mmCIF file of C-alpha atoms in Angstrom:
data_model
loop_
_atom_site.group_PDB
_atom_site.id
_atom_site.type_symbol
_atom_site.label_atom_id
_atom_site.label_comp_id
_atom_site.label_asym_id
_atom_site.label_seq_id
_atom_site.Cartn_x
_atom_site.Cartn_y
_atom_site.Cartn_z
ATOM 1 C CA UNK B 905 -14.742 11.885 -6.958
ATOM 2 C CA UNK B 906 -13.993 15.362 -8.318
ATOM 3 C CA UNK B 907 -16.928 16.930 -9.900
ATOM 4 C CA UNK B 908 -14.992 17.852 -12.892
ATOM 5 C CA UNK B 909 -14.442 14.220 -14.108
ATOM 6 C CA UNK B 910 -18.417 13.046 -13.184
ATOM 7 C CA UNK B 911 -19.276 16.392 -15.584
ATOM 8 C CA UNK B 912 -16.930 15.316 -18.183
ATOM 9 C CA UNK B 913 -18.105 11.381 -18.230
ATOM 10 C CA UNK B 914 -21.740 12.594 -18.337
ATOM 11 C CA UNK B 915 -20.999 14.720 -21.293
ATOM 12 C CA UNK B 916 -19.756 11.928 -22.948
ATOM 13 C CA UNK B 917 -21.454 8.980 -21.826
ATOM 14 C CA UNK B 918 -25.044 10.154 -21.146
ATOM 15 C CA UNK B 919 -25.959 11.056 -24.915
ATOM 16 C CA UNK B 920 -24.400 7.771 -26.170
ATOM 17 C CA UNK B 921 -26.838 5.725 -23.726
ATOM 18 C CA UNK B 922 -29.515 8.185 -24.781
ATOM 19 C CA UNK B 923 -29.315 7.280 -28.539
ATOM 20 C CA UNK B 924 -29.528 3.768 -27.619
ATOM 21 C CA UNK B 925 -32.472 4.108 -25.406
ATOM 22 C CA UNK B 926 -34.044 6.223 -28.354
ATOM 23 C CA UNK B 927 -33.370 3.855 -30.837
ATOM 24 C CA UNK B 928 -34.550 1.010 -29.449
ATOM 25 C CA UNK B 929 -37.748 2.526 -26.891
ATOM 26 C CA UNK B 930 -40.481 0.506 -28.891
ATOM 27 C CA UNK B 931 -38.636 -3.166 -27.828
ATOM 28 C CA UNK B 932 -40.248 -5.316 -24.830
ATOM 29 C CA UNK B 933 -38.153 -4.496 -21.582
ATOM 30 C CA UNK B 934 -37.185 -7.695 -21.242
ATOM 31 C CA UNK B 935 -35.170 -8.079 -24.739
ATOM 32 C CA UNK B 936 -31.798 -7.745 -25.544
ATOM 33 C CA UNK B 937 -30.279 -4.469 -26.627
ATOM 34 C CA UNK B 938 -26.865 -4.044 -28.152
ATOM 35 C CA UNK B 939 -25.190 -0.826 -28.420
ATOM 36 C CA UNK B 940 -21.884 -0.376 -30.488
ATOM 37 C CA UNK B 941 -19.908 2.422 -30.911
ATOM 38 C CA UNK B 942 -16.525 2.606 -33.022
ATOM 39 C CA UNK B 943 -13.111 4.642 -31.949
ATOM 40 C CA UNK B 944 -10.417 3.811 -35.476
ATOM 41 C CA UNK B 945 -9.896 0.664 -35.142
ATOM 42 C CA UNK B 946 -11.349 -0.148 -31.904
ATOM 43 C CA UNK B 947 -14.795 -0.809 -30.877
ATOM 44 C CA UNK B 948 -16.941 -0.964 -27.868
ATOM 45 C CA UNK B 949 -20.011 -3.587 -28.008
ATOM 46 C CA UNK B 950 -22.265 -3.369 -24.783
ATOM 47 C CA UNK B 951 -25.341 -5.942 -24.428
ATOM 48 C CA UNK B 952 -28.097 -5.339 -21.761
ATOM 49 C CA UNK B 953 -31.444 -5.575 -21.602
ATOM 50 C CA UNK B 954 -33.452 -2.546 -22.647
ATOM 51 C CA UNK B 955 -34.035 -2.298 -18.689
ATOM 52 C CA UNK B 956 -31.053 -2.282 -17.879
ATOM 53 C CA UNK B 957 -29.980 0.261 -20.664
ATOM 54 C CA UNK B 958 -33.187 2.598 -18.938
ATOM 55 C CA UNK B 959 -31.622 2.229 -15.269
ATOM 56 C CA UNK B 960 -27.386 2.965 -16.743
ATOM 57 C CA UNK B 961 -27.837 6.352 -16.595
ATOM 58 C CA UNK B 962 -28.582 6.862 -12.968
ATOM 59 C CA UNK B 963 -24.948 5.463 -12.274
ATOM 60 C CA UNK B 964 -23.680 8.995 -13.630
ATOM 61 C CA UNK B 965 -26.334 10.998 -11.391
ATOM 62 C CA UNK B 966 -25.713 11.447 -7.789
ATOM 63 C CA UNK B 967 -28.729 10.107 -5.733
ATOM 64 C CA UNK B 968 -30.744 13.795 -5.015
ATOM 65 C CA UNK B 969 -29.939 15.191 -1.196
ATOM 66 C CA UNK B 970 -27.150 13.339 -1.238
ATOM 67 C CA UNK B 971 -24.238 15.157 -0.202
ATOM 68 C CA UNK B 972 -20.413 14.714 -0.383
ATOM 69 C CA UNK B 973 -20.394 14.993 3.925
ATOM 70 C CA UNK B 974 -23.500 12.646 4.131
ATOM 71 C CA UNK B 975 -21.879 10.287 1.395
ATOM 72 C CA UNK B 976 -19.196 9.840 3.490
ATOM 73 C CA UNK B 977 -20.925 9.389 6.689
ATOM 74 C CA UNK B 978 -23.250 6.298 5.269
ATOM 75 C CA UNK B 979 -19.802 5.284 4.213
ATOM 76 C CA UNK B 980 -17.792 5.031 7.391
ATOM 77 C CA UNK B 981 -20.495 4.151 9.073
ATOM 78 C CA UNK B 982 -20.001 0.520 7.619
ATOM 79 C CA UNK B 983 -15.966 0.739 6.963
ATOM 80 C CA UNK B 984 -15.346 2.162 10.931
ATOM 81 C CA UNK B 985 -18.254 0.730 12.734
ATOM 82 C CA UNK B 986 -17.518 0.432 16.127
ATOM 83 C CA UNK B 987 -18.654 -3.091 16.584
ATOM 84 C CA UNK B 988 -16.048 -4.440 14.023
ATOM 85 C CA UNK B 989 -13.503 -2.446 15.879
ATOM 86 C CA UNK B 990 -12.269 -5.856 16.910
ATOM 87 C CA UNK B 991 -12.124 -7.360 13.535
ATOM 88 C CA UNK B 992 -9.792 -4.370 12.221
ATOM 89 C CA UNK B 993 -7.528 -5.050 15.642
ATOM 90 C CA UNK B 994 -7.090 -8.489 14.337
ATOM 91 C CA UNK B 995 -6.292 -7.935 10.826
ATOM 92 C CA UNK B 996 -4.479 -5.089 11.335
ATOM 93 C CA UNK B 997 -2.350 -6.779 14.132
ATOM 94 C CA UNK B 998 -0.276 -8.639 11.250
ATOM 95 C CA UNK B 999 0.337 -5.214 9.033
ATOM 96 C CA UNK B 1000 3.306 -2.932 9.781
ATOM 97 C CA UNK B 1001 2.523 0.161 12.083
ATOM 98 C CA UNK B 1002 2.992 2.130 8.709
ATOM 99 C CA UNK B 1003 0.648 -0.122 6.648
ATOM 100 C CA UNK B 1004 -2.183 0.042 9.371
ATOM 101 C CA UNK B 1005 -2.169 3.865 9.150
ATOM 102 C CA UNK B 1006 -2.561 3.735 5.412
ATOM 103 C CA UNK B 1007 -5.425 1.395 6.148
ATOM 104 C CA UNK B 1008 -7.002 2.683 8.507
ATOM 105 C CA UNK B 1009 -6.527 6.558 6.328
ATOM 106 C CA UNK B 1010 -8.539 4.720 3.258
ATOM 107 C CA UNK B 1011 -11.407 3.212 5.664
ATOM 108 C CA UNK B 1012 -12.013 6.839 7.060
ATOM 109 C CA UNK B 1013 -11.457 8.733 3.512
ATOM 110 C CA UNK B 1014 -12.479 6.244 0.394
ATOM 111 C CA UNK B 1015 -9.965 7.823 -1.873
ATOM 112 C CA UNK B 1016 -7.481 5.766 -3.867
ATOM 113 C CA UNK B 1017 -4.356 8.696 -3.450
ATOM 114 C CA UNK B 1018 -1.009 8.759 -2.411
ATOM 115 C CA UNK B 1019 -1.309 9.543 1.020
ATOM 116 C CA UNK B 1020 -0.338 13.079 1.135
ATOM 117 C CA UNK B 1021 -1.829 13.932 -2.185
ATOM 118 C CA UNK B 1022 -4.574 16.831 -1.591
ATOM 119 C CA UNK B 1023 -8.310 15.723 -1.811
ATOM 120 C CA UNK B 1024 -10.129 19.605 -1.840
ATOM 121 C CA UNK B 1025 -11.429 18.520 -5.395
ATOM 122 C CA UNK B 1026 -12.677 15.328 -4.491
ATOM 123 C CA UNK B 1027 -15.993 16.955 -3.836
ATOM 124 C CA UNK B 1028 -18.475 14.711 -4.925
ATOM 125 C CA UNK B 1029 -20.009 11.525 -4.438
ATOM 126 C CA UNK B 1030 -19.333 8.546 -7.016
ATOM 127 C CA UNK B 1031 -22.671 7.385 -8.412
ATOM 128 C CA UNK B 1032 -21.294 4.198 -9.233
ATOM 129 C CA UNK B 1033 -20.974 3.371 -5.696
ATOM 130 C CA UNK B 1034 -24.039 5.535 -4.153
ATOM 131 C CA UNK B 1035 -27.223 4.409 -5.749
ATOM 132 C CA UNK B 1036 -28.695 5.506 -2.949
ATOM 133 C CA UNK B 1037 -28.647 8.081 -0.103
ATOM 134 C CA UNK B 1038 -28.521 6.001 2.863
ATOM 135 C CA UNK B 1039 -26.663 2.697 1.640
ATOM 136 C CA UNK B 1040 -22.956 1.619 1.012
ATOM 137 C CA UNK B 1041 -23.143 -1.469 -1.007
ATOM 138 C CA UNK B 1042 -20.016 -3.030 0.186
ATOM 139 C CA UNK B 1043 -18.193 -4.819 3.190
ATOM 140 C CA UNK B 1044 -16.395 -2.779 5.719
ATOM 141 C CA UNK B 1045 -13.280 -5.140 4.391
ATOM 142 C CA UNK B 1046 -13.957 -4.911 0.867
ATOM 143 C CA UNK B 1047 -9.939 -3.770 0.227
ATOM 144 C CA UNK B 1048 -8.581 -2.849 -3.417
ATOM 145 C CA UNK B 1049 -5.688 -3.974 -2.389
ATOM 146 C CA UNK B 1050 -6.801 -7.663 -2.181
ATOM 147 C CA UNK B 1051 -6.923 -7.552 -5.869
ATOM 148 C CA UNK B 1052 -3.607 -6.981 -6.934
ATOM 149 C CA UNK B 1053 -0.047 -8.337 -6.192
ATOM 150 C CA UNK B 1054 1.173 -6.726 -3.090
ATOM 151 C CA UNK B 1055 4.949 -7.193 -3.832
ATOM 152 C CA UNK B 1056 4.335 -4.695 -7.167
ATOM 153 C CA UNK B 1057 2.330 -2.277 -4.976
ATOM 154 C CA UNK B 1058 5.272 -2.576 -3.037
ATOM 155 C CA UNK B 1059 7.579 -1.902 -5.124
ATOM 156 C CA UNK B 1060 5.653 0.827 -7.323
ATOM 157 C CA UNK B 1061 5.404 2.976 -4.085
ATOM 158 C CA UNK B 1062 9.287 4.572 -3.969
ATOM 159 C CA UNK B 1063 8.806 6.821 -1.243
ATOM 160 C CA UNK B 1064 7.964 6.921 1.218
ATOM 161 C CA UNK B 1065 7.811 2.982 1.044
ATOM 162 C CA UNK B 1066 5.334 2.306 3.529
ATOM 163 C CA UNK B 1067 2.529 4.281 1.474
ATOM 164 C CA UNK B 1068 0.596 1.076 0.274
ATOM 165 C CA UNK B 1069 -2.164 2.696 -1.090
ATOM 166 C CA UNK B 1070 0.058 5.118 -3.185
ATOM 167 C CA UNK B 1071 1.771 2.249 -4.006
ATOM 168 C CA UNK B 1072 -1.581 0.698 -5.600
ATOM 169 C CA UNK B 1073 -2.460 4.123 -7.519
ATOM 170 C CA UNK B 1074 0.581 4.337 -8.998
ATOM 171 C CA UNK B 1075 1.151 0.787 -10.137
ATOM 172 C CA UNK B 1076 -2.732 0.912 -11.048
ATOM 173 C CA UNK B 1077 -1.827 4.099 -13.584
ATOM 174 C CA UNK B 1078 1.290 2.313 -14.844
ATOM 175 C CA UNK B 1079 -0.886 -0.499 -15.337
ATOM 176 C CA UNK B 1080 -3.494 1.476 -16.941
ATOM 177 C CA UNK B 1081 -1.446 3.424 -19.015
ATOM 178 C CA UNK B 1082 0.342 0.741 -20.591
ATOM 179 C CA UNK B 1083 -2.693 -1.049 -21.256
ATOM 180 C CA UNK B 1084 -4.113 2.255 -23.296
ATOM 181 C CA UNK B 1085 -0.831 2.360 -25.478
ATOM 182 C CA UNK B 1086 -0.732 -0.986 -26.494
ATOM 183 C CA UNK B 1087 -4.661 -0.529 -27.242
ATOM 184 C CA UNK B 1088 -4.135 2.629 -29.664
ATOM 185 C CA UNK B 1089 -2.272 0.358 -32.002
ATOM 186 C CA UNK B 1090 -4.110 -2.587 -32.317
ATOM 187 C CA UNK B 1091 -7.319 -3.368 -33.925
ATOM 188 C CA UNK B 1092 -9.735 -4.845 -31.378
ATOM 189 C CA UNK B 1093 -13.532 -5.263 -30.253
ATOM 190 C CA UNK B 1094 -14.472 -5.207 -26.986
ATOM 191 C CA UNK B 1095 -18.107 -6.905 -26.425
ATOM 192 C CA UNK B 1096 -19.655 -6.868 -22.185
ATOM 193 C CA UNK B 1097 -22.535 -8.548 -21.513
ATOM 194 C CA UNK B 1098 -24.659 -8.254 -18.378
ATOM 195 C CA UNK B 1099 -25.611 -12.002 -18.112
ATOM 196 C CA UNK B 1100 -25.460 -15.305 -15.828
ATOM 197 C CA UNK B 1101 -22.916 -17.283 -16.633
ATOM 198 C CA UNK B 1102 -25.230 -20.113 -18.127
ATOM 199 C CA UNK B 1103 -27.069 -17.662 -20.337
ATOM 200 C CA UNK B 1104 -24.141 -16.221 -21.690
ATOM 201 C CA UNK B 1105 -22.440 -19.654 -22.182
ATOM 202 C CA UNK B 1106 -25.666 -20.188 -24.434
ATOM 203 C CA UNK B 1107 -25.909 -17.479 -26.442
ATOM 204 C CA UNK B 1108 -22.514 -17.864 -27.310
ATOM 205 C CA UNK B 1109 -22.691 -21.194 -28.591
ATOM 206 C CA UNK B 1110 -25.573 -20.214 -30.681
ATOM 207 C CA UNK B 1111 -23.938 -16.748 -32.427
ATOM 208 C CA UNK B 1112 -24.787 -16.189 -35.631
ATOM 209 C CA UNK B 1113 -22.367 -17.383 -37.782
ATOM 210 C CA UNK B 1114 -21.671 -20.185 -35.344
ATOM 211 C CA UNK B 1115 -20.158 -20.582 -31.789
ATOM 212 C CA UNK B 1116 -17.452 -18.064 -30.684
ATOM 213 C CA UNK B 1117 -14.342 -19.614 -29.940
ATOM 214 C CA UNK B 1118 -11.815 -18.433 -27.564
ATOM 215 C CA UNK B 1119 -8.122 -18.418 -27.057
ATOM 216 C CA UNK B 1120 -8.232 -18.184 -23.354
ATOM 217 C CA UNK B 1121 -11.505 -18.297 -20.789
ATOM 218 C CA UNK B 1122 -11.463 -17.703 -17.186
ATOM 219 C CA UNK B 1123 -14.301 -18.346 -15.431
ATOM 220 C CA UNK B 1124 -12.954 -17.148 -12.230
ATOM 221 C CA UNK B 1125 -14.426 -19.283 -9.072
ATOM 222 C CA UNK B 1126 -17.617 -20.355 -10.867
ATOM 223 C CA UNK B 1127 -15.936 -23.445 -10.418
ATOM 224 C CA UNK B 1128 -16.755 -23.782 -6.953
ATOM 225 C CA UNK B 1129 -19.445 -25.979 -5.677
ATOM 226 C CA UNK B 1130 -21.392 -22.989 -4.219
ATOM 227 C CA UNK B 1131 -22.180 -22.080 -8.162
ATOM 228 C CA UNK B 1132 -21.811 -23.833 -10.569
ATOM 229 C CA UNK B 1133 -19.378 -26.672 -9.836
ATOM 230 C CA UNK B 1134 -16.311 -27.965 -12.144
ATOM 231 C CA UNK B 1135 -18.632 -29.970 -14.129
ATOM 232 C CA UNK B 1136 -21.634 -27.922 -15.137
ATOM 233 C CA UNK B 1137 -18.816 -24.925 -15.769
ATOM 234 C CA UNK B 1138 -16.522 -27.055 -18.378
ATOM 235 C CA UNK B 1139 -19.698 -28.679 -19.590
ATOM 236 C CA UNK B 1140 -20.701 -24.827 -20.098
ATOM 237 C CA UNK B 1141 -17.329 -23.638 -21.608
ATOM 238 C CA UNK B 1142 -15.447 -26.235 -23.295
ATOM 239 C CA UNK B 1143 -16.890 -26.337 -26.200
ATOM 240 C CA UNK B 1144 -15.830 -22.330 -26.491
ATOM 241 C CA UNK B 1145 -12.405 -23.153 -26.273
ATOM 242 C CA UNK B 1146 -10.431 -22.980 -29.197
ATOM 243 C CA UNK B 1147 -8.985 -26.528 -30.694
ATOM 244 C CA UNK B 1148 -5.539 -27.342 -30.061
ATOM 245 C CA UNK B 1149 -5.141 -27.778 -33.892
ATOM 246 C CA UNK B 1150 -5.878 -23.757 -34.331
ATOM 247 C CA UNK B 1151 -3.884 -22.679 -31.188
ATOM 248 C CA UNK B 1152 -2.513 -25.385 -29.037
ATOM 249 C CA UNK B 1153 -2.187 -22.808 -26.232
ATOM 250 C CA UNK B 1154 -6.331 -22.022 -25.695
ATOM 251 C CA UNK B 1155 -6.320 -22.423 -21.837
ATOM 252 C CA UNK B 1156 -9.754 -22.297 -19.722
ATOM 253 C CA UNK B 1157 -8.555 -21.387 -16.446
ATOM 254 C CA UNK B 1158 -10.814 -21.852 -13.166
ATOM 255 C CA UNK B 1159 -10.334 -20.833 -9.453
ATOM 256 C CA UNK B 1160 -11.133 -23.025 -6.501
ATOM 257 C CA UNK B 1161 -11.880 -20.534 -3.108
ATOM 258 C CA UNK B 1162 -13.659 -22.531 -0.865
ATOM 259 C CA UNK B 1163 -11.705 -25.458 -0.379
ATOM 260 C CA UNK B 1164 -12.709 -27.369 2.441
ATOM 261 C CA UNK B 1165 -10.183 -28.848 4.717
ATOM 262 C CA UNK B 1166 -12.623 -30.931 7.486
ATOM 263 C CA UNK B 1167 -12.419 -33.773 5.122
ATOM 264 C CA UNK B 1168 -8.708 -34.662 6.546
ATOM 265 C CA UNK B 1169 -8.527 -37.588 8.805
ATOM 266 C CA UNK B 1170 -7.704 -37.143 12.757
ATOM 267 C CA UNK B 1171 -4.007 -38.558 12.365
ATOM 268 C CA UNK B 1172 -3.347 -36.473 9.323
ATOM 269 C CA UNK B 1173 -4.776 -32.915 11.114
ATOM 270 C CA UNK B 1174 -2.582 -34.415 14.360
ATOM 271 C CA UNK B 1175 0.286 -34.437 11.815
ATOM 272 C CA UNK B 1176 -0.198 -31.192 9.977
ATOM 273 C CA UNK B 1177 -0.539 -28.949 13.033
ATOM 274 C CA UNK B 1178 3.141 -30.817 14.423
ATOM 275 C CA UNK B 1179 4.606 -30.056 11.130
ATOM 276 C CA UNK B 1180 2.938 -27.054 10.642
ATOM 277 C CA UNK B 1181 4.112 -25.505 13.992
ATOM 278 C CA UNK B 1182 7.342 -26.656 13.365
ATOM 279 C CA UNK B 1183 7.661 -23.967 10.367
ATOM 280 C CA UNK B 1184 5.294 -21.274 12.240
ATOM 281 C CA UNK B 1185 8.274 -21.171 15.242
ATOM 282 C CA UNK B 1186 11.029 -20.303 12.428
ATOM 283 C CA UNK B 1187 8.676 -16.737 11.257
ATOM 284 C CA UNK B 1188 6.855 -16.008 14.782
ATOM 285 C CA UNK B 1189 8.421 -17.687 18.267
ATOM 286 C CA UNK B 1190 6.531 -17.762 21.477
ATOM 287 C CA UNK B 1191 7.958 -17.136 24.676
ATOM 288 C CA UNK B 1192 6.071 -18.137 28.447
ATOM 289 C CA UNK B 1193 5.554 -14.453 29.082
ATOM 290 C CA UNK B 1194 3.433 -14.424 25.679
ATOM 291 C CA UNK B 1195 0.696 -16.690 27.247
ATOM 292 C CA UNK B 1196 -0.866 -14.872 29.507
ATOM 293 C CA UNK B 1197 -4.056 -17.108 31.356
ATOM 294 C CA UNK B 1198 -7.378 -15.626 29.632
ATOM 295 C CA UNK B 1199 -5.335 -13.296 27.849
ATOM 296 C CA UNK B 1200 -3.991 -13.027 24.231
ATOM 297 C CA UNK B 1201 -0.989 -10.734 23.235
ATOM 298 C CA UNK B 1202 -0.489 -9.515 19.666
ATOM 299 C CA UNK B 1203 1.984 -12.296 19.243
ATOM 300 C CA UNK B 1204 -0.471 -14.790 19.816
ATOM 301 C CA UNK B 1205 -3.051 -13.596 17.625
ATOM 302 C CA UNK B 1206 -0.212 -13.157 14.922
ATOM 303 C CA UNK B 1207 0.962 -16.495 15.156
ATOM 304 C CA UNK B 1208 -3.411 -17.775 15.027
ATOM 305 C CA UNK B 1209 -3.442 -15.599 11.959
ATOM 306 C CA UNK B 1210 -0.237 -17.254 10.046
ATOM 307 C CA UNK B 1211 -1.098 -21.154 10.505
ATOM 308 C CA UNK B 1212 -3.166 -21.717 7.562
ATOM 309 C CA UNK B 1213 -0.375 -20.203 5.443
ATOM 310 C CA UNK B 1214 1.665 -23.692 6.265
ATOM 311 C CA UNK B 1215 -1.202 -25.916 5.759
ATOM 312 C CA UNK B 1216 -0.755 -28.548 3.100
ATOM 313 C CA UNK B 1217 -3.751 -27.897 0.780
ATOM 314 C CA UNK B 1218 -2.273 -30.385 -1.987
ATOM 315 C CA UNK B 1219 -3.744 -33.564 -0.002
ATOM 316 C CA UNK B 1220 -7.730 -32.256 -0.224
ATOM 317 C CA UNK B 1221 -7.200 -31.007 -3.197
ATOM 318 C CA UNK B 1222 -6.425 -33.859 -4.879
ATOM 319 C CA UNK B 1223 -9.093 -36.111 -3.224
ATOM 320 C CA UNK B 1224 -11.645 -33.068 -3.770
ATOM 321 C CA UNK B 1225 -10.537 -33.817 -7.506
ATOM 322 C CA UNK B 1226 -10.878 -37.678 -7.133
ATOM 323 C CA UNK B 1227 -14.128 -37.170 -5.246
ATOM 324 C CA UNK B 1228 -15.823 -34.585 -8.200
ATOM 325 C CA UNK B 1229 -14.055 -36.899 -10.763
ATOM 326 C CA UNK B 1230 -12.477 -34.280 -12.668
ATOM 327 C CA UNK B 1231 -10.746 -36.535 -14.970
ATOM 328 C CA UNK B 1232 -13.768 -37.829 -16.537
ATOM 329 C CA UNK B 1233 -16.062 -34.512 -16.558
ATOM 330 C CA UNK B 1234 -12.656 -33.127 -18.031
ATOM 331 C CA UNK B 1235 -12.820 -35.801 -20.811
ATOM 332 C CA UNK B 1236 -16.852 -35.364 -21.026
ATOM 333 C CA UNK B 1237 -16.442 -31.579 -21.902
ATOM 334 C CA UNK B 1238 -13.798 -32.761 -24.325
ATOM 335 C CA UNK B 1239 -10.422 -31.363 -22.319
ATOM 336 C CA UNK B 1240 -7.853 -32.595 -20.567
ATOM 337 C CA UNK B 1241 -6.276 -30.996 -17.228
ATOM 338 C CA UNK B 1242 -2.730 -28.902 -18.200
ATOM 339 C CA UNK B 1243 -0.518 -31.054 -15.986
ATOM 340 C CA UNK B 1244 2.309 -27.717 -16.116
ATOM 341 C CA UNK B 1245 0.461 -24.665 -16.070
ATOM 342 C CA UNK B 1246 1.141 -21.765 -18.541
ATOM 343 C CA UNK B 1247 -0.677 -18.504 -17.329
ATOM 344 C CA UNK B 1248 -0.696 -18.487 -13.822
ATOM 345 C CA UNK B 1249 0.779 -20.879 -11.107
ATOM 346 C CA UNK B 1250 -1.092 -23.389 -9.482
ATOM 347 C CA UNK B 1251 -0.748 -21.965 -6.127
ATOM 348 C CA UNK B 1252 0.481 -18.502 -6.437
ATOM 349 C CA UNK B 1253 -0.418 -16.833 -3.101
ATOM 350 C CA UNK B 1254 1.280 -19.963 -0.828
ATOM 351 C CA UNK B 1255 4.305 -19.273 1.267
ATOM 352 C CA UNK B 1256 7.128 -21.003 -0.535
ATOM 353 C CA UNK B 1257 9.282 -23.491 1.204
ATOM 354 C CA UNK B 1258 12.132 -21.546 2.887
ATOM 355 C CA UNK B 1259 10.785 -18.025 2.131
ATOM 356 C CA UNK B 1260 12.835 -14.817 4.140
ATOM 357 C CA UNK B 1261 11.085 -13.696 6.896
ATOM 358 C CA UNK B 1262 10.362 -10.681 4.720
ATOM 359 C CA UNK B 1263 8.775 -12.839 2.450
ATOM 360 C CA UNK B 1264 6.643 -14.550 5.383
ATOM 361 C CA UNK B 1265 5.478 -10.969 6.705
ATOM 362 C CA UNK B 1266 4.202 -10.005 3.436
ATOM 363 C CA UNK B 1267 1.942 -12.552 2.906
ATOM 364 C CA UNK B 1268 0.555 -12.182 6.457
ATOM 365 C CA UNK B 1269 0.029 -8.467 5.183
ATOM 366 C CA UNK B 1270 -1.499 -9.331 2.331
ATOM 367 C CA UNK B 1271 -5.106 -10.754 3.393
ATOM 368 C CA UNK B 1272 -4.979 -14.097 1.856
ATOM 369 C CA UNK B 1273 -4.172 -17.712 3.164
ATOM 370 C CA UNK B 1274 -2.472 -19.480 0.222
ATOM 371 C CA UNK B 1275 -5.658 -21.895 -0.132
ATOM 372 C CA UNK B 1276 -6.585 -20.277 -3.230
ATOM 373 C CA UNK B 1277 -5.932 -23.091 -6.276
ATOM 374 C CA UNK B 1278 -6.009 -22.284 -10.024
ATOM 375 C CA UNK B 1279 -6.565 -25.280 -12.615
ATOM 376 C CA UNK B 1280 -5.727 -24.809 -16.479
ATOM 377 C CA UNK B 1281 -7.991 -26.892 -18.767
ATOM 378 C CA UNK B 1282 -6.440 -27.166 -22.736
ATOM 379 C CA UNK B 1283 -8.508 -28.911 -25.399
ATOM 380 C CA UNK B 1284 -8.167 -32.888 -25.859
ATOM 381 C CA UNK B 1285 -6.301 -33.720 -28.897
#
């Protein structure tokens, strides 16, 4: 990051965290510590423990020794390991020739920029990343572009076109920018918490003054049975939803990741990978001299790539539904399951039905499968 900005956001931030620490030095390190702060009509509300509020100022200090050149070596040593060069080969075997230069440009470099933009005064290492000299804490295929819509990134890019991660920092400072102007002229608090999920839930429900309510909720992919399941979550969270009688549009909205296909029976996977080639041979056609004995061409690995975006993932879903019962721990939590969603589609990464081959080499491109399910949950009457 450019030094410039990490000098400006410690002058800022560091003697705001400082008058908290201060304030509140005498309190057991274990206890909760609010700090507030108000801009007009706006405020900030951060909760921590006083801890945590002791260790937030080392994420605006750069880890001592630790040098831009060095920063970047522990860096690409994860992001361009040469034992994953195979994993990059196969995801990048789906992206455009232009895309997979972008790609492979932010694996070596780390810096969200148009990709001829100049980086001479991005001279420093971000502390919020480097907490330490010799350890990147993420994937080598952790990819901001996974987290937003690729067909605005797209289309925020102009030109040159194939400049995705451009694309991403200027629809990311559109984004941002909007966001700020509608924020200057409204009257609004902020409060972030550093908590489980079941904590928080509880200290919610028992605010002073009674239980915050809430318009909307999304627990993200809590949901899943690897945390905290559909039923401990809504048991959790309904009762912070807003009633229907206040605002009959309060929506809790969880995501469903993991969902597990294996539970299909042998005819039905025999019929799903007939059908499903069926639709794969319109988008990606194989010819004899693409199946080569003990030998895969790009083709090939394409096509392996693209099946599970024609997989029907309605069928287990709705017996993973029927199985977890989510009509009854639905009505137990005192909701009911929004039969036409309202914020964000059911499925809204799946290939649609008769989609343009454009269409079909975009969502290859974009990294995700289509299995990814949303459910909206509204307060019973």
């Amino acid at each position: 990051m450019p030094s410039q900005l990490l000098e400006a956001l410690r002058e800022r931030l560091l003697p705001l965290i400082a008058e908290v620490c201060t304030k509140y030095q005498s309190n057991p390190s274990n206890s909760l510590v609010i700090g507030d702060w108000r801009f007009g009509s706006r405020k900030l509300c951060l909760v921590l423990l006083k801890n945590q509020w002791s260790r937030l100022s080392s994420y605006l200090e750069v880890p001592e020794g630790l040098s831009a050149l060095k920063a970047r070596k522990v860096r690409t040593a994860i992001t361009m390991s040469p034992e994953r060069i195979d994993f990059r080969d196969r995801a990048w075997c789906s992206q455009p020739p232009a895309w997979r230069v972008s790609k492979n440009a932010f694996r070596e470099e780390g810096i969200l920029l148009p990709f001829r933009a100049s980086r001479k005064h991005f001279d420093t290492p971000n502390p919020s990343f480097f907490q330490q000299t010799d350890l990147w804490p993420m994937t080598d295929s952790a990819d901001p572009l996974e987290g937003w819509p690729l067909t605005e990134i797209i289309k925020a890019a102009g030109f040159p076109s194939n400049d995705l991660y451009g694309g991403l920092y200027f629809h990311l400072k559109d984004v941002f920018t909007r966001f700020c102007k509608n924020l200057s002229k409204r009257s609004i608090t902020f409060v972030l918490t550093h908590a489980d999920a079941v904590v928080l839930s509880g200290a919610l429900i028992k605010s002073v003054g009674g239980p915050c309510l809430f318009d909307r909720i999304e627990v993200s992919n809590i949901t899943d049975m690897a945390y905290l399941g559909p039923a401990k979550t809504l048991e959790l969270y309904g009762p912070l939803l807003r009633e229907r009688r206040e605002n009959p549009h309060a929506t809790l909205i969880g995501l469903f990741l993991n969902l597990n296909l294996e539970k299909s029976s042998p005819l039905e996977k025999i019929s799903v990978a007939a059908s499903t080639k069926l639709r794969l041979d319109r988008y990606i056609s194989i010819s004899p001299s693409d199946r080569i004995p003990g030998r895969y061409s790009a083709k090939v690995v394409k096509r392996m790539s693209a099946f599970n975006l024609f997989l029907d993932y309605d069928g287990p879903f709705s017996r993973y539904m029927e199985k977890l019962e989510f009509a009854r721990i639905s009505r137990d939590a005192g909701l009911v399951i929004k039969d036409h969603h309202t914020i964000v589609a059911k499925w809204p990464l799946r290939l649609l039905a008769g989609a343009s081959q454009r269409q079909f080499a975009i969502c290859c491109a974009s990294g995700h499968d289509g299995s990814q399910r949303y459910v909206e949950w509204k307060r019973r009457d």
